[in-house]
Amino acid sequence: MIFFSKKTYKLSKKEISKILELKDQSWSYGNLSQEKFFKRNIKKKDLHNLLFKSKKKDILLGYTCFRLRKFLRFKKYFNYMLLDTIIVKKEFRKKNIGKKMMFFNNSLIKKKSCPSILFCKSKNINFFKLHKWKKILNSAYTVQNADKNKKYACMVFNFQIPNAKIKQQI
């Protein structure tokens, strides 16, 4: 297995195709919808961690997307990395690949010296807690443009700003 970390503008069309194909395994919106989301929401300098089975880059086993964004606290903006997507190819799940990916992701976050935030369903909280992510209180953040019917937990890693009010725009 081999990891690659690339910014969006350095991804090849073939790599983007493999990412969209992998995402389509877990989210039933269809490949065209995945492509539209990618074009609309992923910026040129966002980071993509790709885990391939070998150096040939023929089989994408896992993928993580970090969207580089800003949050507002006391009328001042701070940079952070939004962990947008983490996914493992279906037939390779339950083989500690997610654990390896989170180790790689956390190392990248520390290297960048930037806090990271994610929003997840309650069923995924324990997975991230195992990897040193911390859940924050719902009262500590507001999410703009979010579906009010969907409830997500907010978790942070490498977050050193006490009592931060996170205002994430989705």
PDB file of C-alpha atoms in Angstrom:
ATOM      1  CA  MET A   1       0.000   0.000   0.000  1.00  0.00           C
ATOM      2  CA  ILE A   2       1.169   3.497  -0.796  1.00  0.00           C
ATOM      3  CA  PHE A   3      -0.166   6.922   0.212  1.00  0.00           C
ATOM      4  CA  PHE A   4      -0.184  10.028  -1.960  1.00  0.00           C
ATOM      5  CA  SER A   5      -1.234  13.483  -0.825  1.00  0.00           C
ATOM      6  CA  LYS A   6      -2.048  15.974  -3.575  1.00  0.00           C
ATOM      7  CA  LYS A   7      -3.755  19.299  -4.050  1.00  0.00           C
ATOM      8  CA  THR A   8      -6.759  19.322  -6.369  1.00  0.00           C
ATOM      9  CA  TYR A   9      -4.961  21.057  -9.221  1.00  0.00           C
ATOM     10  CA  LYS A  10      -2.319  18.295  -9.251  1.00  0.00           C
ATOM     11  CA  LEU A  11      -4.797  15.423  -9.510  1.00  0.00           C
ATOM     12  CA  SER A  12      -4.954  13.690 -12.889  1.00  0.00           C
ATOM     13  CA  LYS A  13      -8.301  13.075 -14.587  1.00  0.00           C
ATOM     14  CA  LYS A  14      -7.755   9.366 -13.999  1.00  0.00           C
ATOM     15  CA  GLU A  15      -7.248   9.938 -10.242  1.00  0.00           C
ATOM     16  CA  ILE A  16     -10.379  12.109 -10.045  1.00  0.00           C
ATOM     17  CA  SER A  17     -12.317   9.401 -11.879  1.00  0.00           C
ATOM     18  CA  LYS A  18     -11.113   6.778  -9.375  1.00  0.00           C
ATOM     19  CA  ILE A  19     -12.101   9.082  -6.471  1.00  0.00           C
ATOM     20  CA  LEU A  20     -15.607   9.607  -7.872  1.00  0.00           C
ATOM     21  CA  GLU A  21     -15.988   5.883  -8.522  1.00  0.00           C
ATOM     22  CA  LEU A  22     -14.949   5.077  -4.942  1.00  0.00           C
ATOM     23  CA  LYS A  23     -17.289   7.712  -3.475  1.00  0.00           C
ATOM     24  CA  ASP A  24     -20.159   6.323  -5.552  1.00  0.00           C
ATOM     25  CA  GLN A  25     -19.800   3.008  -3.678  1.00  0.00           C
ATOM     26  CA  SER A  26     -20.988   4.606  -0.441  1.00  0.00           C
ATOM     27  CA  TRP A  27     -23.191   7.488  -1.505  1.00  0.00           C
ATOM     28  CA  SER A  28     -25.991   6.581  -3.855  1.00  0.00           C
ATOM     29  CA  TYR A  29     -26.197   9.905  -5.682  1.00  0.00           C
ATOM     30  CA  GLY A  30     -24.661   8.590  -8.890  1.00  0.00           C
ATOM     31  CA  ASN A  31     -21.370   9.370 -10.575  1.00  0.00           C
ATOM     32  CA  LEU A  32     -22.674  12.488 -12.332  1.00  0.00           C
ATOM     33  CA  SER A  33     -23.851  13.935  -9.023  1.00  0.00           C
ATOM     34  CA  GLN A  34     -20.457  13.161  -7.450  1.00  0.00           C
ATOM     35  CA  GLU A  35     -18.738  14.946 -10.329  1.00  0.00           C
ATOM     36  CA  LYS A  36     -20.972  18.036  -9.952  1.00  0.00           C
ATOM     37  CA  PHE A  37     -20.317  18.129  -6.203  1.00  0.00           C
ATOM     38  CA  PHE A  38     -16.583  17.846  -6.805  1.00  0.00           C
ATOM     39  CA  LYS A  39     -16.539  20.692  -9.336  1.00  0.00           C
ATOM     40  CA  ARG A  40     -18.763  22.933  -7.223  1.00  0.00           C
ATOM     41  CA  ASN A  41     -17.263  22.367  -3.748  1.00  0.00           C
ATOM     42  CA  ILE A  42     -13.644  21.307  -4.112  1.00  0.00           C
ATOM     43  CA  LYS A  43     -11.152  24.128  -4.538  1.00  0.00           C
ATOM     44  CA  LYS A  44      -7.798  24.028  -6.346  1.00  0.00           C
ATOM     45  CA  LYS A  45      -5.731  23.931  -3.135  1.00  0.00           C
ATOM     46  CA  ASP A  46      -7.830  21.424  -1.191  1.00  0.00           C
ATOM     47  CA  LEU A  47      -5.908  18.303  -0.148  1.00  0.00           C
ATOM     48  CA  HIS A  48      -6.602  14.743  -1.230  1.00  0.00           C
ATOM     49  CA  ASN A  49      -5.030  11.736   0.466  1.00  0.00           C
ATOM     50  CA  LEU A  50      -5.145   8.672  -1.743  1.00  0.00           C
ATOM     51  CA  LEU A  51      -4.255   5.159  -0.634  1.00  0.00           C
ATOM     52  CA  PHE A  52      -3.414   2.874  -3.536  1.00  0.00           C
ATOM     53  CA  LYS A  53      -2.839  -0.862  -3.370  1.00  0.00           C
ATOM     54  CA  SER A  54       0.512  -0.477  -5.184  1.00  0.00           C
ATOM     55  CA  LYS A  55       2.773   2.063  -6.882  1.00  0.00           C
ATOM     56  CA  LYS A  56       0.981   1.318 -10.154  1.00  0.00           C
ATOM     57  CA  LYS A  57      -1.975   3.360  -8.814  1.00  0.00           C
ATOM     58  CA  ASP A  58      -4.375   0.867 -10.349  1.00  0.00           C
ATOM     59  CA  ILE A  59      -6.612   0.218  -7.321  1.00  0.00           C
ATOM     60  CA  LEU A  60      -7.690   3.065  -5.032  1.00  0.00           C
ATOM     61  CA  LEU A  61      -8.281   1.505  -1.610  1.00  0.00           C
ATOM     62  CA  GLY A  62      -9.008   4.643   0.382  1.00  0.00           C
ATOM     63  CA  TYR A  63      -9.524   8.360   0.033  1.00  0.00           C
ATOM     64  CA  THR A  64      -9.690  11.411   2.282  1.00  0.00           C
ATOM     65  CA  CYS A  65     -10.500  14.969   1.267  1.00  0.00           C
ATOM     66  CA  PHE A  66      -9.519  17.998   3.343  1.00  0.00           C
ATOM     67  CA  ARG A  67     -11.185  21.225   2.302  1.00  0.00           C
ATOM     68  CA  LEU A  68      -9.086  24.211   3.375  1.00  0.00           C
ATOM     69  CA  ARG A  69     -11.455  26.732   4.899  1.00  0.00           C
ATOM     70  CA  LYS A  70     -11.804  29.493   7.485  1.00  0.00           C
ATOM     71  CA  PHE A  71     -13.947  29.911  10.588  1.00  0.00           C
ATOM     72  CA  LEU A  72     -14.966  33.059  12.399  1.00  0.00           C
ATOM     73  CA  ARG A  73     -14.226  33.784  16.051  1.00  0.00           C
ATOM     74  CA  PHE A  74     -14.607  37.209  17.602  1.00  0.00           C
ATOM     75  CA  LYS A  75     -14.677  38.872  14.195  1.00  0.00           C
ATOM     76  CA  LYS A  76     -11.393  37.218  13.219  1.00  0.00           C
ATOM     77  CA  TYR A  77     -10.969  34.419  10.664  1.00  0.00           C
ATOM     78  CA  PHE A  78      -8.830  31.341  11.340  1.00  0.00           C
ATOM     79  CA  ASN A  79      -7.717  28.654   8.880  1.00  0.00           C
ATOM     80  CA  TYR A  80      -8.727  25.062   9.372  1.00  0.00           C
ATOM     81  CA  MET A  81      -8.916  21.802   7.450  1.00  0.00           C
ATOM     82  CA  LEU A  82     -12.418  20.395   7.034  1.00  0.00           C
ATOM     83  CA  LEU A  83     -12.244  16.630   6.842  1.00  0.00           C
ATOM     84  CA  ASP A  84     -14.883  16.327   4.152  1.00  0.00           C
ATOM     85  CA  THR A  85     -14.622  12.703   3.058  1.00  0.00           C
ATOM     86  CA  ILE A  86     -13.033   9.536   4.343  1.00  0.00           C
ATOM     87  CA  ILE A  87     -13.850   6.318   2.543  1.00  0.00           C
ATOM     88  CA  VAL A  88     -12.446   2.809   2.114  1.00  0.00           C
ATOM     89  CA  LYS A  89     -13.263   0.555  -0.842  1.00  0.00           C
ATOM     90  CA  LYS A  90     -16.029  -1.841   0.231  1.00  0.00           C
ATOM     91  CA  GLU A  91     -14.132  -5.091  -0.211  1.00  0.00           C
ATOM     92  CA  PHE A  92     -11.196  -3.772   1.854  1.00  0.00           C
ATOM     93  CA  ARG A  93     -13.176  -2.602   4.894  1.00  0.00           C
ATOM     94  CA  LYS A  94     -12.617  -4.222   8.292  1.00  0.00           C
ATOM     95  CA  LYS A  95      -8.922  -4.678   7.448  1.00  0.00           C
ATOM     96  CA  ASN A  96      -7.506  -1.746   9.490  1.00  0.00           C
ATOM     97  CA  ILE A  97      -7.192   0.447   6.403  1.00  0.00           C
ATOM     98  CA  GLY A  98      -9.297   3.177   8.043  1.00  0.00           C
ATOM     99  CA  LYS A  99      -6.903   3.095  10.987  1.00  0.00           C
ATOM    100  CA  LYS A 100      -3.890   3.541   8.671  1.00  0.00           C
ATOM    101  CA  MET A 101      -5.649   6.354   6.846  1.00  0.00           C
ATOM    102  CA  MET A 102      -6.451   8.206  10.073  1.00  0.00           C
ATOM    103  CA  PHE A 103      -2.839   7.871  11.225  1.00  0.00           C
ATOM    104  CA  PHE A 104      -1.748   9.396   7.897  1.00  0.00           C
ATOM    105  CA  ASN A 105      -4.445  12.091   8.089  1.00  0.00           C
ATOM    106  CA  ASN A 106      -3.583  13.057  11.667  1.00  0.00           C
ATOM    107  CA  SER A 107       0.120  13.228  10.772  1.00  0.00           C
ATOM    108  CA  LEU A 108      -0.713  15.553   7.878  1.00  0.00           C
ATOM    109  CA  ILE A 109      -2.833  17.792  10.131  1.00  0.00           C
ATOM    110  CA  LYS A 110       0.007  18.061  12.662  1.00  0.00           C
ATOM    111  CA  LYS A 111       2.537  18.733   9.902  1.00  0.00           C
ATOM    112  CA  LYS A 112       0.361  21.560   8.539  1.00  0.00           C
ATOM    113  CA  SER A 113       0.000  22.970  12.096  1.00  0.00           C
ATOM    114  CA  CYS A 114      -3.624  23.655  11.359  1.00  0.00           C
ATOM    115  CA  PRO A 115      -6.721  22.585  13.294  1.00  0.00           C
ATOM    116  CA  SER A 116      -9.083  20.148  11.641  1.00  0.00           C
ATOM    117  CA  ILE A 117     -12.842  19.845  11.953  1.00  0.00           C
ATOM    118  CA  LEU A 118     -15.293  17.208  10.767  1.00  0.00           C
ATOM    119  CA  PHE A 119     -19.030  16.685  10.927  1.00  0.00           C
ATOM    120  CA  CYS A 120     -20.195  13.098  11.263  1.00  0.00           C
ATOM    121  CA  LYS A 121     -23.189  10.967  12.097  1.00  0.00           C
ATOM    122  CA  SER A 122     -23.371   9.735  15.673  1.00  0.00           C
ATOM    123  CA  LYS A 123     -22.614   6.154  14.558  1.00  0.00           C
ATOM    124  CA  ASN A 124     -19.111   7.298  13.481  1.00  0.00           C
ATOM    125  CA  ILE A 125     -18.128   9.225  16.622  1.00  0.00           C
ATOM    126  CA  ASN A 126     -16.341   6.291  18.295  1.00  0.00           C
ATOM    127  CA  PHE A 127     -14.200   5.661  15.207  1.00  0.00           C
ATOM    128  CA  PHE A 128     -12.870   9.224  15.309  1.00  0.00           C
ATOM    129  CA  LYS A 129     -12.505   9.201  19.117  1.00  0.00           C
ATOM    130  CA  LEU A 130     -10.221   6.162  18.738  1.00  0.00           C
ATOM    131  CA  HIS A 131      -7.995   8.397  16.618  1.00  0.00           C
ATOM    132  CA  LYS A 132      -7.794  11.246  19.167  1.00  0.00           C
ATOM    133  CA  TRP A 133     -10.535  13.450  17.701  1.00  0.00           C
ATOM    134  CA  LYS A 134     -12.703  15.247  20.265  1.00  0.00           C
ATOM    135  CA  LYS A 135     -16.429  15.881  20.071  1.00  0.00           C
ATOM    136  CA  ILE A 136     -17.458  19.440  20.830  1.00  0.00           C
ATOM    137  CA  LEU A 137     -20.754  20.672  22.224  1.00  0.00           C
ATOM    138  CA  ASN A 138     -23.513  21.503  19.763  1.00  0.00           C
ATOM    139  CA  SER A 139     -23.774  24.953  21.366  1.00  0.00           C
ATOM    140  CA  ALA A 140     -20.162  25.702  20.357  1.00  0.00           C
ATOM    141  CA  TYR A 141     -20.887  25.935  16.653  1.00  0.00           C
ATOM    142  CA  THR A 142     -23.427  26.862  14.036  1.00  0.00           C
ATOM    143  CA  VAL A 143     -23.526  25.495  10.534  1.00  0.00           C
ATOM    144  CA  GLN A 144     -24.724  27.834   7.817  1.00  0.00           C
ATOM    145  CA  ASN A 145     -26.780  26.434   4.932  1.00  0.00           C
ATOM    146  CA  ALA A 146     -27.130  23.049   6.637  1.00  0.00           C
ATOM    147  CA  ASP A 147     -30.157  20.802   6.373  1.00  0.00           C
ATOM    148  CA  LYS A 148     -31.945  21.442   9.685  1.00  0.00           C
ATOM    149  CA  ASN A 149     -33.364  17.903   9.699  1.00  0.00           C
ATOM    150  CA  LYS A 150     -29.949  16.264   9.722  1.00  0.00           C
ATOM    151  CA  LYS A 151     -28.074  16.051  13.006  1.00  0.00           C
ATOM    152  CA  TYR A 152     -24.302  15.857  12.893  1.00  0.00           C
ATOM    153  CA  ALA A 153     -21.691  15.777  15.594  1.00  0.00           C
ATOM    154  CA  CYS A 154     -18.785  18.184  15.271  1.00  0.00           C
ATOM    155  CA  MET A 155     -15.352  16.821  16.103  1.00  0.00           C
ATOM    156  CA  VAL A 156     -11.957  18.502  16.180  1.00  0.00           C
ATOM    157  CA  PHE A 157      -8.304  17.518  16.048  1.00  0.00           C
ATOM    158  CA  ASN A 158      -5.255  19.692  16.753  1.00  0.00           C
ATOM    159  CA  PHE A 159      -7.642  22.426  17.841  1.00  0.00           C
ATOM    160  CA  GLN A 160      -5.928  24.879  20.191  1.00  0.00           C
ATOM    161  CA  ILE A 161      -8.375  27.782  20.245  1.00  0.00           C
ATOM    162  CA  PRO A 162     -10.351  27.599  23.513  1.00  0.00           C
ATOM    163  CA  ASN A 163     -14.123  28.129  23.443  1.00  0.00           C
ATOM    164  CA  ALA A 164     -14.120  28.683  19.690  1.00  0.00           C
ATOM    165  CA  LYS A 165     -17.443  29.342  18.041  1.00  0.00           C
ATOM    166  CA  ILE A 166     -17.254  27.551  14.714  1.00  0.00           C
ATOM    167  CA  LYS A 167     -19.366  28.981  11.927  1.00  0.00           C
ATOM    168  CA  GLN A 168     -19.016  26.562   9.034  1.00  0.00           C
ATOM    169  CA  GLN A 169     -20.543  27.320   5.693  1.00  0.00           C
ATOM    170  CA  ILE A 170     -21.634  24.232   3.788  1.00  0.00           C
TER     171      ILE A 170
END
